[in-house]
Every structure is written in C-alpha cells, then in structure tokens.
Amino acid sequence: MGNCLPFLYRCGAGDEEDDTAPLQHRRSTSSFASSASTSHETTSVANSAPPPYSHDQNVYYPMQREQGIPATPAVSEEEQLRLARRLGLLQELPTDTFVEGGKGDVECAICMVDLKDGDPIRFLPCLHSYHVDCVDDWLMRSFTCPSCMEPVDSALLSSYTTHNVNDLAGLSSSPACAGPTVPPPQPRPPSTFQ
Amino acid sequence: MSNIAFQRLQREFKEVITNAEIAQTGIRLDTSDDTLTKLKGEIKGPPDSPYEGGTFKLDIIIPDNYPFHPPKVSFETKIWHPNISSQTGTICLDILKDQWAASLTLRTVLLSVQSLLAAPEPSDPQDAVVAKQCLTHPQMFTETARLWAQVCADAPGERNSQLYKKLTQLMDMGVGKESALSALSCNSWDVSKATEHLFS
C-alpha cells in the first residue's frame, strides 16, 4: 500500500497524454508486487476500504485470485516474541568454519555427516559443535544441546553475567525473567509536602 | 521426507546392520519399503527380567521432520509391562516424547526400550491395570509377564502350569490366545471373572 499515494498523486497531477505510458508500467509492477507479497499482506489489503482507483480491474485481479489461498495459521504474539528472542540468542552463539584436525567434534550429531574443511559450524556453550543449519533448526525447537541436553540459554546467560550484568535483562528469554527492572516509586515522606 | 532425514536413516541403518557388537545386544532393524518411513525393529528381552529370551517386534514410523522430532515406536508383539499398553503396544518413554534429542538414534532408542523392559516404572504407567498389579502383587506380575513373553514372544523356559492351565481352559472355549491372556491377566487370573468379562 506504500506506493498507492504517489501513484494517485501522479494520476491526478500528471497531464492526460503522458499519463498512459507510466500507468501501464505501474499496473504491471503493482500486480507483480502483490502476487509476490505474503498472504498476510494481501488480507490486510483486501480488508481495507477500496481505493479510489478501484475501477481499474487490472490492479485488482491478482489480489482476488490470492484470496482463495488459505492464510497461514496465525502465530500468537507470545510465540512470535519467543521465536524472536530465541533468534536473538542464536546470534550470540559463536560460529566458525571447520578445520580438519582442529578442536571440537568431527561429525555433526544431527545429520550424522562428517564435518568437512570449511563447513560453517556453530559452538554451543558446552563446546559441542554442529553444522550451523542443523543446530539452528534444532535450537528453534528445543534450546538444549542435542548431545548432552545442557540447556543453552542458562549457560549463555551465566556466561554473560560474568561479562556484563547490565545486558542480562535484555538477554533473558523467559517472560518470567522480564519483570519490571525499575523499582516502584516510593511515596514521598509527608515532610516534603510543606 | 527431507534429504537430511533420508541420509541420516541410511547411515543409522548401516550402523545397526553391519555392527557385530549391536547384533550381540539383540537389536535388529528391518525395512519394508525403500522410503524408510516405516521400519520394523526387534529387541531381545533383557536377562534377569520376566521377558528374558523373548523376541519382541516393534513398529517404527519416521516423521517427515526426523531427526528434529522423535520416531513413533510401538510394540507389535503383545507384552505385559506397566509402561506399555497391553492393548495397543503404545510405549510411555520420555525420550520418545519431550526428552527427545536430535543426537539420539534408532539404535539408542531400541536400547532404551530394551532397558525399559528391565526396569519398569509403575509409578508413571501407560497401562493402569498392569501398573496396579505390579505394585500390589509383584509376584503375580512377574509370573504374568513371563507367561506373556513365553506365549507371545517365544521366550524359553518352563511355563507356569497353574496359569497356563487356566489359559488353555479359556482357549478351549474358543477364545483367541491373546484375548484369553488379556482377560485373565486383567482379572487377577480368576477364570469365572475373565469368562464374564469376555462373554458379557
């Protein structure tokens, strides 16, 4: 919807002869953009009031076609927050490229394929290492080491407390930890009211 | 099935089939189709348990998102165990549910099922009737479990003549072997109660 306003502005302000060519161009780009957009965006577009240029059937056609596609199941806000937090935590875990004869495991325990020189790997706090793709997929489901079942976030949090206590509130992954950090304001003593 | 799942299963399969050490523990793995989604497992009843020497067949179904989700494992062979349903063969085992880890393999799963046979957990039951018997009449539980293993899983050894006599008594009435076993076991080996249970 971001490009609607400039389009309308140009439609009204531009002169009649010159307008047809850019309009054709606009039609093709806007239909391409809407067919490539996600179903979520499409529903929000379809639910809003019809724009002033609704007589233009070419613009509307791909949107109507996409209405038949069932929308992806809605993810609750809480779940989205949890996933976002976890994605953030994932970025805190060190990555490396595998070097043969170096430290760490020689086989990725998730796909059971031997690690090769140059494979991107990720280290967990327990020092187990896996292919980045394999372990990220696993950690988004369960935040524990697949080999030793060590919870990753508690280890990550404790390693951070030693470095920077102030970051702890921002790193905490469970909603229970994300309580108010500022103490409730104390009632002023009555003497100050004078 | 994803490519990672298929490749991993091939490796797991090869490991179980070629490793002589694994064969010694009485664990076998078989497949019925090339897609590796439905597998057949086999474990030997562990020594010093009522299931000793029995051959237990298991159904294994591999989910699409294996190894990120656990395989579905259930007993095909009838078994009398507090953590396994005597009716459906469903197994209550933490690593097949919330304690699954991607580094676990079919071999370790089958080994865990085998050790579950050696160490029943009646306090966390799958089959309430079996669990109750296991807690209140441990002697009867052991005898029942042994007879089930001998009748259904070809476990060797002398059959308990007293219990076996009751079983043949019901089978002579035209009741199937497994339903007769189940009816008697669920009714504390009381023949009249079991008959009532079967024909009511």
mmCIF file of C-alpha atoms in Angstrom:
data_model
loop_
_atom_site.group_PDB
_atom_site.id
_atom_site.type_symbol
_atom_site.label_atom_id
_atom_site.label_comp_id
_atom_site.label_asym_id
_atom_site.label_seq_id
_atom_site.Cartn_x
_atom_site.Cartn_y
_atom_site.Cartn_z
ATOM 1 C CA MET A 1 0.000 0.000 0.000
ATOM 2 C CA GLY A 2 3.040 2.211 0.373
ATOM 3 C CA ASN A 3 3.111 3.150 -3.295
ATOM 4 C CA CYS A 4 -0.604 3.998 -3.581
ATOM 5 C CA LEU A 5 -0.306 7.625 -2.636
ATOM 6 C CA PRO A 6 2.438 8.613 -5.074
ATOM 7 C CA PHE A 7 0.546 6.706 -7.737
ATOM 8 C CA LEU A 8 -2.681 8.622 -7.033
ATOM 9 C CA TYR A 9 -0.800 11.864 -6.825
ATOM 10 C CA ARG A 10 0.780 11.274 -10.182
ATOM 11 C CA CYS A 11 -2.584 10.185 -11.628
ATOM 12 C CA GLY A 12 -4.281 13.421 -10.631
ATOM 13 C CA ALA A 13 -1.415 15.821 -11.231
ATOM 14 C CA GLY A 14 0.023 14.463 -14.461
ATOM 15 C CA ASP A 15 -1.412 15.547 -17.833
ATOM 16 C CA GLU A 16 -3.651 13.130 -19.751
ATOM 17 C CA GLU A 17 -1.446 12.205 -22.728
ATOM 18 C CA ASP A 18 1.697 11.463 -20.778
ATOM 19 C CA ASP A 19 -0.125 9.529 -18.100
ATOM 20 C CA THR A 20 -0.999 6.370 -20.054
ATOM 21 C CA ALA A 21 2.517 5.030 -20.505
ATOM 22 C CA PRO A 22 3.581 5.263 -16.843
ATOM 23 C CA LEU A 23 0.160 3.949 -15.839
ATOM 24 C CA GLN A 24 0.670 0.792 -17.896
ATOM 25 C CA HIS A 25 4.075 0.421 -16.349
ATOM 26 C CA ARG A 26 2.665 0.958 -12.887
ATOM 27 C CA ARG A 27 -0.029 -1.619 -13.455
ATOM 28 C CA SER A 28 2.444 -4.330 -14.306
ATOM 29 C CA THR A 29 4.759 -3.568 -11.412
ATOM 30 C CA SER A 30 1.970 -3.335 -8.865
ATOM 31 C CA SER A 31 0.418 -6.620 -9.963
ATOM 32 C CA PHE A 32 3.812 -8.252 -9.763
ATOM 33 C CA ALA A 33 4.405 -6.876 -6.300
ATOM 34 C CA SER A 34 1.058 -8.035 -4.967
ATOM 35 C CA SER A 35 1.402 -11.551 -6.325
ATOM 36 C CA ALA A 36 4.793 -11.818 -4.679
ATOM 37 C CA SER A 37 3.574 -10.428 -1.366
ATOM 38 C CA THR A 38 2.676 -12.721 1.514
ATOM 39 C CA SER A 39 -0.897 -13.768 2.148
ATOM 40 C CA HIS A 40 -0.880 -11.751 5.361
ATOM 41 C CA GLU A 41 -0.309 -8.528 3.478
ATOM 42 C CA THR A 42 -2.924 -9.482 0.926
ATOM 43 C CA THR A 43 -5.640 -9.972 3.517
ATOM 44 C CA SER A 44 -4.900 -6.614 5.089
ATOM 45 C CA VAL A 45 -5.154 -5.015 1.659
ATOM 46 C CA ALA A 46 -8.383 -6.833 0.852
ATOM 47 C CA ASN A 47 -9.990 -5.905 4.164
ATOM 48 C CA SER A 48 -9.275 -2.199 3.884
ATOM 49 C CA ALA A 49 -11.631 0.199 2.116
ATOM 50 C CA PRO A 50 -11.462 0.072 -1.683
ATOM 51 C CA PRO A 51 -9.029 2.656 -3.011
ATOM 52 C CA PRO A 52 -10.323 5.396 -5.352
ATOM 53 C CA TYR A 53 -8.907 3.694 -8.439
ATOM 54 C CA SER A 54 -10.996 0.545 -7.887
ATOM 55 C CA HIS A 55 -12.410 0.810 -11.419
ATOM 56 C CA ASP A 56 -9.042 -0.403 -12.642
ATOM 57 C CA GLN A 57 -9.685 -4.163 -12.904
ATOM 58 C CA ASN A 58 -6.105 -4.990 -13.836
ATOM 59 C CA VAL A 59 -4.811 -3.880 -10.471
ATOM 60 C CA TYR A 60 -7.337 -5.877 -8.514
ATOM 61 C CA TYR A 61 -7.226 -9.146 -10.407
ATOM 62 C CA PRO A 62 -4.171 -10.801 -8.786
ATOM 63 C CA MET A 63 -5.374 -9.834 -5.308
ATOM 64 C CA GLN A 64 -8.739 -11.503 -5.819
ATOM 65 C CA ARG A 65 -7.040 -14.585 -7.112
ATOM 66 C CA GLU A 66 -4.908 -14.784 -3.990
ATOM 67 C CA GLN A 67 -7.898 -14.540 -1.684
ATOM 68 C CA GLY A 68 -8.624 -18.202 -2.388
ATOM 69 C CA ILE A 69 -5.322 -19.264 -0.826
ATOM 70 C CA PRO A 70 -5.825 -20.050 2.867
ATOM 71 C CA ALA A 71 -3.842 -17.745 5.121
ATOM 72 C CA THR A 72 -1.007 -19.269 7.134
ATOM 73 C CA PRO A 73 -2.125 -20.217 10.672
ATOM 74 C CA ALA A 74 -1.827 -17.199 12.904
ATOM 75 C CA VAL A 75 1.115 -17.362 15.329
ATOM 76 C CA SER A 76 0.267 -15.885 18.711
ATOM 77 C CA GLU A 77 2.059 -12.757 19.781
ATOM 78 C CA GLU A 78 3.619 -14.643 22.677
ATOM 79 C CA GLU A 79 5.000 -17.293 20.301
ATOM 80 C CA GLN A 80 6.377 -14.631 17.958
ATOM 81 C CA LEU A 81 8.119 -12.967 20.881
ATOM 82 C CA ARG A 82 9.591 -16.273 22.000
ATOM 83 C CA LEU A 83 10.892 -17.030 18.499
ATOM 84 C CA ALA A 84 12.308 -13.531 18.127
ATOM 85 C CA ARG A 85 14.104 -13.772 21.479
ATOM 86 C CA ARG A 86 15.495 -17.157 20.557
ATOM 87 C CA LEU A 87 16.694 -15.897 17.173
ATOM 88 C CA GLY A 88 18.457 -13.102 19.021
ATOM 89 C CA LEU A 89 20.069 -15.558 21.412
ATOM 90 C CA LEU A 90 21.167 -17.746 18.496
ATOM 91 C CA GLN A 91 23.212 -14.873 17.123
ATOM 92 C CA GLU A 92 25.130 -14.756 20.412
ATOM 93 C CA LEU A 93 26.461 -18.287 19.890
ATOM 94 C CA PRO A 94 29.877 -18.365 18.243
ATOM 95 C CA THR A 95 30.217 -19.665 14.688
ATOM 96 C CA ASP A 96 33.352 -20.854 12.965
ATOM 97 C CA THR A 97 34.445 -22.826 9.936
ATOM 98 C CA PHE A 98 35.527 -26.410 10.491
ATOM 99 C CA VAL A 99 39.216 -27.158 10.238
ATOM 100 C CA GLU A 100 40.254 -30.794 9.980
ATOM 101 C CA GLY A 101 42.369 -31.865 12.928
ATOM 102 C CA GLY A 102 41.167 -28.866 14.963
ATOM 103 C CA LYS A 103 39.224 -28.824 18.207
ATOM 104 C CA GLY A 104 35.617 -29.944 18.544
ATOM 105 C CA ASP A 105 33.545 -32.805 17.156
ATOM 106 C CA VAL A 106 34.404 -34.439 13.817
ATOM 107 C CA GLU A 107 30.833 -35.431 12.999
ATOM 108 C CA CYS A 108 27.629 -33.387 13.115
ATOM 109 C CA ALA A 109 25.491 -35.448 15.514
ATOM 110 C CA ILE A 110 22.279 -34.106 13.950
ATOM 111 C CA CYS A 111 22.729 -35.117 10.295
ATOM 112 C CA MET A 112 25.438 -37.694 11.160
ATOM 113 C CA VAL A 113 27.640 -36.472 8.310
ATOM 114 C CA ASP A 114 31.375 -35.988 8.932
ATOM 115 C CA LEU A 115 32.344 -32.324 9.133
ATOM 116 C CA LYS A 116 34.487 -31.217 6.211
ATOM 117 C CA ASP A 117 37.095 -28.477 5.912
ATOM 118 C CA GLY A 118 35.369 -25.120 5.550
ATOM 119 C CA ASP A 119 31.926 -26.257 6.744
ATOM 120 C CA PRO A 120 30.223 -23.483 8.726
ATOM 121 C CA ILE A 121 29.793 -24.773 12.292
ATOM 122 C CA ARG A 122 28.314 -23.370 15.496
ATOM 123 C CA PHE A 123 29.666 -23.975 19.001
ATOM 124 C CA LEU A 124 27.294 -24.354 21.944
ATOM 125 C CA PRO A 125 28.361 -23.281 25.474
ATOM 126 C CA CYS A 126 29.037 -26.973 26.291
ATOM 127 C CA LEU A 127 31.602 -26.910 23.418
ATOM 128 C CA HIS A 128 29.694 -29.368 21.251
ATOM 129 C CA SER A 129 29.707 -28.258 17.612
ATOM 130 C CA TYR A 130 27.332 -28.871 14.713
ATOM 131 C CA HIS A 131 26.579 -27.605 11.203
ATOM 132 C CA VAL A 132 25.074 -24.118 11.583
ATOM 133 C CA ASP A 133 21.945 -25.064 9.575
ATOM 134 C CA CYS A 134 21.390 -28.298 11.512
ATOM 135 C CA VAL A 135 21.803 -26.870 15.006
ATOM 136 C CA ASP A 136 19.830 -23.672 14.310
ATOM 137 C CA ASP A 137 16.875 -25.774 13.155
ATOM 138 C CA TRP A 138 17.119 -27.849 16.348
ATOM 139 C CA LEU A 139 17.581 -24.874 18.704
ATOM 140 C CA MET A 140 14.461 -23.166 17.356
ATOM 141 C CA ARG A 141 12.540 -26.223 18.606
ATOM 142 C CA SER A 142 14.439 -27.020 21.793
ATOM 143 C CA PHE A 143 17.031 -24.789 23.404
ATOM 144 C CA THR A 144 19.225 -27.622 24.666
ATOM 145 C CA CYS A 145 22.369 -29.280 23.329
ATOM 146 C CA PRO A 146 21.266 -32.338 21.280
ATOM 147 C CA SER A 147 24.217 -34.346 22.605
ATOM 148 C CA CYS A 148 24.429 -33.573 26.319
ATOM 149 C CA MET A 149 20.994 -31.948 26.871
ATOM 150 C CA GLU A 150 22.650 -28.973 28.566
ATOM 151 C CA PRO A 151 20.182 -26.038 28.452
ATOM 152 C CA VAL A 152 21.749 -23.470 26.145
ATOM 153 C CA ASP A 153 20.109 -20.309 27.462
ATOM 154 C CA SER A 154 21.073 -20.765 31.102
ATOM 155 C CA ALA A 155 24.688 -21.416 30.118
ATOM 156 C CA LEU A 156 24.577 -18.445 27.773
ATOM 157 C CA LEU A 157 23.058 -16.209 30.433
ATOM 158 C CA SER A 158 25.567 -17.195 33.103
ATOM 159 C CA SER A 159 28.452 -16.594 30.695
ATOM 160 C CA TYR A 160 27.039 -13.135 30.079
ATOM 161 C CA THR A 161 26.544 -12.236 33.716
ATOM 162 C CA THR A 162 30.285 -12.533 34.221
ATOM 163 C CA HIS A 163 30.888 -10.066 31.376
ATOM 164 C CA ASN A 164 28.092 -7.581 31.525
ATOM 165 C CA VAL A 165 25.385 -7.566 34.180
ATOM 166 C CA ASN A 166 23.500 -4.727 32.515
ATOM 167 C CA ASP A 167 22.754 -6.797 29.414
ATOM 168 C CA LEU A 168 21.077 -9.512 31.448
ATOM 169 C CA ALA A 169 17.575 -8.016 31.310
ATOM 170 C CA GLY A 170 17.739 -7.736 27.531
ATOM 171 C CA LEU A 171 19.026 -11.292 27.138
ATOM 172 C CA SER A 172 16.563 -13.115 29.362
ATOM 173 C CA SER A 173 14.496 -15.492 27.276
ATOM 174 C CA SER A 174 11.623 -16.372 29.583
ATOM 175 C CA PRO A 175 8.790 -13.905 30.231
ATOM 176 C CA ALA A 176 9.139 -14.579 33.950
ATOM 177 C CA CYS A 177 12.593 -13.016 33.896
ATOM 178 C CA ALA A 178 11.387 -9.932 32.053
ATOM 179 C CA GLY A 179 9.787 -8.343 35.101
ATOM 180 C CA PRO A 180 9.998 -4.652 35.947
ATOM 181 C CA THR A 181 13.583 -3.592 36.385
ATOM 182 C CA VAL A 182 12.722 -0.211 37.874
ATOM 183 C CA PRO A 183 11.535 -0.428 41.499
ATOM 184 C CA PRO A 184 8.061 1.071 42.130
ATOM 185 C CA PRO A 185 8.267 4.751 43.122
ATOM 186 C CA GLN A 186 8.436 5.281 46.856
ATOM 187 C CA PRO A 187 5.782 7.545 48.396
ATOM 188 C CA ARG A 188 7.417 10.807 49.323
ATOM 189 C CA PRO A 189 7.690 11.462 53.034
ATOM 190 C CA PRO A 190 4.949 13.887 54.236
ATOM 191 C CA SER A 191 7.533 16.411 55.372
ATOM 192 C CA THR A 192 8.426 17.305 51.742
ATOM 193 C CA PHE A 193 4.874 18.487 51.029
ATOM 194 C CA GLN A 194 5.296 21.646 53.084
ATOM 195 C CA MET B 1 10.879 -36.903 3.819
ATOM 196 C CA SER B 2 13.640 -34.348 3.843
ATOM 197 C CA ASN B 3 17.038 -35.144 2.403
ATOM 198 C CA ILE B 4 18.779 -34.853 5.786
ATOM 199 C CA ALA B 5 16.362 -37.403 7.276
ATOM 200 C CA PHE B 6 16.888 -39.904 4.460
ATOM 201 C CA GLN B 7 20.675 -39.627 4.517
ATOM 202 C CA ARG B 8 20.753 -39.960 8.286
ATOM 203 C CA LEU B 9 18.474 -43.000 8.280
ATOM 204 C CA GLN B 10 20.678 -44.705 5.698
ATOM 205 C CA ARG B 11 23.683 -44.195 7.965
ATOM 206 C CA GLU B 12 21.790 -45.374 11.050
ATOM 207 C CA PHE B 13 20.611 -48.436 9.186
ATOM 208 C CA LYS B 14 24.073 -49.325 8.010
ATOM 209 C CA GLU B 15 25.394 -48.944 11.557
ATOM 210 C CA VAL B 16 22.836 -51.345 13.047
ATOM 211 C CA ILE B 17 23.151 -53.926 10.278
ATOM 212 C CA THR B 18 26.945 -54.066 9.978
ATOM 213 C CA ASN B 19 27.999 -53.648 13.609
ATOM 214 C CA ALA B 20 28.508 -57.066 15.262
ATOM 215 C CA GLU B 21 28.503 -55.502 18.725
ATOM 216 C CA ILE B 22 24.975 -54.195 18.188
ATOM 217 C CA ALA B 23 23.779 -57.590 16.958
ATOM 218 C CA GLN B 24 25.033 -59.067 20.232
ATOM 219 C CA THR B 25 22.723 -56.829 22.257
ATOM 220 C CA GLY B 26 19.790 -58.454 20.466
ATOM 221 C CA ILE B 27 18.766 -55.415 18.448
ATOM 222 C CA ARG B 28 17.693 -55.709 14.821
ATOM 223 C CA LEU B 29 16.293 -53.298 12.292
ATOM 224 C CA ASP B 30 14.422 -54.096 9.114
ATOM 225 C CA THR B 31 12.626 -52.142 6.437
ATOM 226 C CA SER B 32 9.615 -52.971 4.340
ATOM 227 C CA ASP B 33 9.956 -50.199 1.751
ATOM 228 C CA ASP B 34 12.688 -48.066 0.208
ATOM 229 C CA THR B 35 11.382 -44.770 1.570
ATOM 230 C CA LEU B 36 12.496 -45.706 5.114
ATOM 231 C CA THR B 37 9.370 -44.172 6.674
ATOM 232 C CA LYS B 38 8.059 -47.433 8.134
ATOM 233 C CA LEU B 39 10.573 -49.669 9.850
ATOM 234 C CA LYS B 40 10.452 -52.857 11.867
ATOM 235 C CA GLY B 41 12.552 -53.189 14.965
ATOM 236 C CA GLU B 42 13.306 -56.230 17.057
ATOM 237 C CA ILE B 43 14.687 -56.479 20.586
ATOM 238 C CA LYS B 44 15.539 -59.419 22.830
ATOM 239 C CA GLY B 45 14.061 -59.473 26.327
ATOM 240 C CA PRO B 46 16.862 -58.467 28.730
ATOM 241 C CA PRO B 47 18.365 -61.076 31.084
ATOM 242 C CA ASP B 48 17.134 -61.210 34.711
ATOM 243 C CA SER B 49 13.723 -59.912 33.678
ATOM 244 C CA PRO B 50 10.425 -61.738 33.087
ATOM 245 C CA TYR B 51 10.954 -61.035 29.368
ATOM 246 C CA GLU B 52 14.320 -62.859 29.194
ATOM 247 C CA GLY B 53 14.954 -64.536 25.854
ATOM 248 C CA GLY B 54 11.745 -63.299 24.230
ATOM 249 C CA THR B 55 11.782 -61.711 20.769
ATOM 250 C CA PHE B 56 9.740 -58.509 20.681
ATOM 251 C CA LYS B 57 8.810 -56.855 17.396
ATOM 252 C CA LEU B 58 8.344 -53.093 17.208
ATOM 253 C CA ASP B 59 6.694 -50.781 14.684
ATOM 254 C CA ILE B 60 8.742 -47.682 13.932
ATOM 255 C CA ILE B 61 7.303 -44.743 11.986
ATOM 256 C CA ILE B 62 9.726 -41.988 10.986
ATOM 257 C CA PRO B 63 8.206 -38.476 10.888
ATOM 258 C CA ASP B 64 8.941 -36.101 7.996
ATOM 259 C CA ASN B 65 10.968 -33.796 10.210
ATOM 260 C CA TYR B 66 13.205 -36.515 11.659
ATOM 261 C CA PRO B 67 15.660 -36.134 13.459
ATOM 262 C CA PHE B 68 14.132 -32.923 14.838
ATOM 263 C CA HIS B 69 11.111 -34.911 16.013
ATOM 264 C CA PRO B 70 11.240 -38.394 17.601
ATOM 265 C CA PRO B 71 10.269 -41.574 15.732
ATOM 266 C CA LYS B 72 6.934 -43.147 16.690
ATOM 267 C CA VAL B 73 7.694 -46.515 18.265
ATOM 268 C CA SER B 74 5.158 -49.080 19.476
ATOM 269 C CA PHE B 75 5.158 -52.798 20.295
ATOM 270 C CA GLU B 76 3.739 -55.123 17.661
ATOM 271 C CA THR B 77 4.272 -58.135 19.946
ATOM 272 C CA LYS B 78 1.857 -58.273 22.903
ATOM 273 C CA ILE B 79 3.615 -57.529 26.173
ATOM 274 C CA TRP B 80 2.626 -57.231 29.860
ATOM 275 C CA HIS B 81 4.504 -54.210 31.187
ATOM 276 C CA PRO B 82 3.343 -51.184 33.237
ATOM 277 C CA ASN B 83 4.805 -48.650 30.778
ATOM 278 C CA ILE B 84 3.475 -50.353 27.635
ATOM 279 C CA SER B 85 -0.199 -50.643 26.753
ATOM 280 C CA SER B 86 -1.226 -54.320 26.843
ATOM 281 C CA GLN B 87 -3.942 -53.494 24.289
ATOM 282 C CA THR B 88 -2.251 -51.226 21.731
ATOM 283 C CA GLY B 89 1.500 -51.575 22.385
ATOM 284 C CA THR B 90 1.946 -47.811 22.943
ATOM 285 C CA ILE B 91 5.151 -47.065 24.862
ATOM 286 C CA CYS B 92 5.463 -44.448 27.614
ATOM 287 C CA LEU B 93 9.105 -43.383 27.407
ATOM 288 C CA ASP B 94 10.357 -39.817 27.921
ATOM 289 C CA ILE B 95 12.900 -39.862 25.079
ATOM 290 C CA LEU B 96 10.098 -40.715 22.634
ATOM 291 C CA LYS B 97 8.262 -37.584 23.797
ATOM 292 C CA ASP B 98 9.605 -34.373 25.349
ATOM 293 C CA GLN B 99 13.093 -35.657 26.152
ATOM 294 C CA TRP B 100 13.934 -36.472 22.526
ATOM 295 C CA ALA B 101 17.282 -35.130 21.307
ATOM 296 C CA ALA B 102 18.488 -34.960 17.721
ATOM 297 C CA SER B 103 21.632 -36.882 18.606
ATOM 298 C CA LEU B 104 19.620 -39.959 19.643
ATOM 299 C CA THR B 105 19.445 -42.693 17.018
ATOM 300 C CA LEU B 106 17.253 -45.701 16.280
ATOM 301 C CA ARG B 107 19.904 -47.842 17.955
ATOM 302 C CA THR B 108 19.829 -45.808 21.184
ATOM 303 C CA VAL B 109 16.014 -45.718 21.095
ATOM 304 C CA LEU B 110 15.811 -49.512 20.810
ATOM 305 C CA LEU B 111 18.416 -49.875 23.576
ATOM 306 C CA SER B 112 16.335 -47.585 25.797
ATOM 307 C CA VAL B 113 13.197 -49.623 25.121
ATOM 308 C CA GLN B 114 15.169 -52.741 25.987
ATOM 309 C CA SER B 115 16.319 -51.239 29.288
ATOM 310 C CA LEU B 116 12.742 -50.135 29.996
ATOM 311 C CA LEU B 117 11.829 -53.843 29.950
ATOM 312 C CA ALA B 118 14.491 -54.493 32.587
ATOM 313 C CA ALA B 119 13.412 -51.547 34.756
ATOM 314 C CA PRO B 120 9.626 -50.999 34.781
ATOM 315 C CA GLU B 121 8.345 -47.714 36.237
ATOM 316 C CA PRO B 122 4.889 -48.500 37.688
ATOM 317 C CA SER B 123 4.686 -45.018 39.231
ATOM 318 C CA ASP B 124 4.476 -43.462 35.738
ATOM 319 C CA PRO B 125 2.264 -46.001 33.970
ATOM 320 C CA GLN B 126 0.938 -46.353 30.453
ATOM 321 C CA ASP B 127 -1.289 -49.318 31.373
ATOM 322 C CA ALA B 128 -3.003 -48.669 34.722
ATOM 323 C CA VAL B 129 -4.155 -52.279 35.209
ATOM 324 C CA VAL B 130 -0.636 -53.662 34.776
ATOM 325 C CA ALA B 131 0.845 -50.948 36.980
ATOM 326 C CA LYS B 132 -1.617 -51.681 39.774
ATOM 327 C CA GLN B 133 -0.774 -55.389 39.645
ATOM 328 C CA CYS B 134 2.944 -54.599 39.544
ATOM 329 C CA LEU B 135 2.646 -52.510 42.729
ATOM 330 C CA THR B 136 0.192 -54.633 44.723
ATOM 331 C CA HIS B 137 1.044 -58.196 43.586
ATOM 332 C CA PRO B 138 4.643 -58.133 42.293
ATOM 333 C CA GLN B 139 4.857 -61.936 42.316
ATOM 334 C CA MET B 140 1.748 -62.288 40.146
ATOM 335 C CA PHE B 141 3.024 -59.518 37.858
ATOM 336 C CA THR B 142 6.315 -61.332 37.246
ATOM 337 C CA GLU B 143 4.562 -64.636 36.536
ATOM 338 C CA THR B 144 2.046 -62.939 34.211
ATOM 339 C CA ALA B 145 4.721 -61.003 32.322
ATOM 340 C CA ARG B 146 6.794 -64.174 31.917
ATOM 341 C CA LEU B 147 3.850 -66.167 30.576
ATOM 342 C CA TRP B 148 3.008 -63.376 28.101
ATOM 343 C CA ALA B 149 6.629 -63.401 26.888
ATOM 344 C CA GLN B 150 6.546 -67.213 26.541
ATOM 345 C CA VAL B 151 3.198 -67.291 24.721
ATOM 346 C CA CYS B 152 3.565 -64.163 22.532
ATOM 347 C CA ALA B 153 7.343 -63.663 22.170
ATOM 348 C CA ASP B 154 8.662 -67.259 22.159
ATOM 349 C CA ALA B 155 10.593 -66.825 25.395
ATOM 350 C CA PRO B 156 12.144 -70.127 26.546
ATOM 351 C CA GLY B 157 11.654 -71.781 29.946
ATOM 352 C CA GLU B 158 9.128 -73.792 31.865
ATOM 353 C CA ARG B 159 5.630 -72.333 31.697
ATOM 354 C CA ASN B 160 3.791 -71.707 34.948
ATOM 355 C CA SER B 161 1.495 -74.772 34.860
ATOM 356 C CA GLN B 162 -1.150 -73.222 37.095
ATOM 357 C CA LEU B 163 -1.572 -70.122 34.921
ATOM 358 C CA TYR B 164 -1.155 -71.996 31.641
ATOM 359 C CA LYS B 165 -3.914 -74.439 32.645
ATOM 360 C CA LYS B 166 -6.318 -71.513 33.110
ATOM 361 C CA LEU B 167 -5.274 -70.115 29.740
ATOM 362 C CA THR B 168 -5.927 -73.399 27.897
ATOM 363 C CA GLN B 169 -9.238 -73.661 29.737
ATOM 364 C CA LEU B 170 -10.375 -70.379 28.153
ATOM 365 C CA MET B 171 -8.837 -71.217 24.769
ATOM 366 C CA ASP B 172 -10.823 -74.481 24.748
ATOM 367 C CA MET B 173 -13.968 -72.345 24.902
ATOM 368 C CA GLY B 174 -12.923 -70.904 21.536
ATOM 369 C CA VAL B 175 -11.335 -67.698 22.848
ATOM 370 C CA GLY B 176 -8.270 -66.457 20.962
ATOM 371 C CA LYS B 177 -4.883 -66.848 22.647
ATOM 372 C CA GLU B 178 -4.224 -63.152 23.103
ATOM 373 C CA SER B 179 -7.715 -62.160 24.262
ATOM 374 C CA ALA B 180 -7.731 -65.066 26.733
ATOM 375 C CA LEU B 181 -4.357 -63.931 28.125
ATOM 376 C CA SER B 182 -5.554 -60.354 28.382
ATOM 377 C CA ALA B 183 -8.892 -61.227 30.051
ATOM 378 C CA LEU B 184 -7.228 -63.491 32.626
ATOM 379 C CA SER B 185 -4.405 -61.042 33.394
ATOM 380 C CA CYS B 186 -6.782 -58.119 33.854
ATOM 381 C CA ASN B 187 -8.943 -60.181 36.249
ATOM 382 C CA SER B 188 -6.181 -61.489 38.546
ATOM 383 C CA TRP B 189 -6.297 -64.944 36.886
ATOM 384 C CA ASP B 190 -9.874 -65.531 38.093
ATOM 385 C CA VAL B 191 -11.359 -67.788 35.377
ATOM 386 C CA SER B 192 -15.007 -67.042 36.129
ATOM 387 C CA LYS B 193 -14.411 -63.264 36.181
ATOM 388 C CA ALA B 194 -12.424 -63.491 32.937
ATOM 389 C CA THR B 195 -15.196 -65.527 31.256
ATOM 390 C CA GLU B 196 -17.749 -62.975 32.396
ATOM 391 C CA HIS B 197 -15.511 -60.191 31.043
ATOM 392 C CA LEU B 198 -15.214 -61.953 27.680
ATOM 393 C CA PHE B 199 -18.807 -63.029 27.133
ATOM 394 C CA SER B 200 -20.772 -60.197 28.719
#
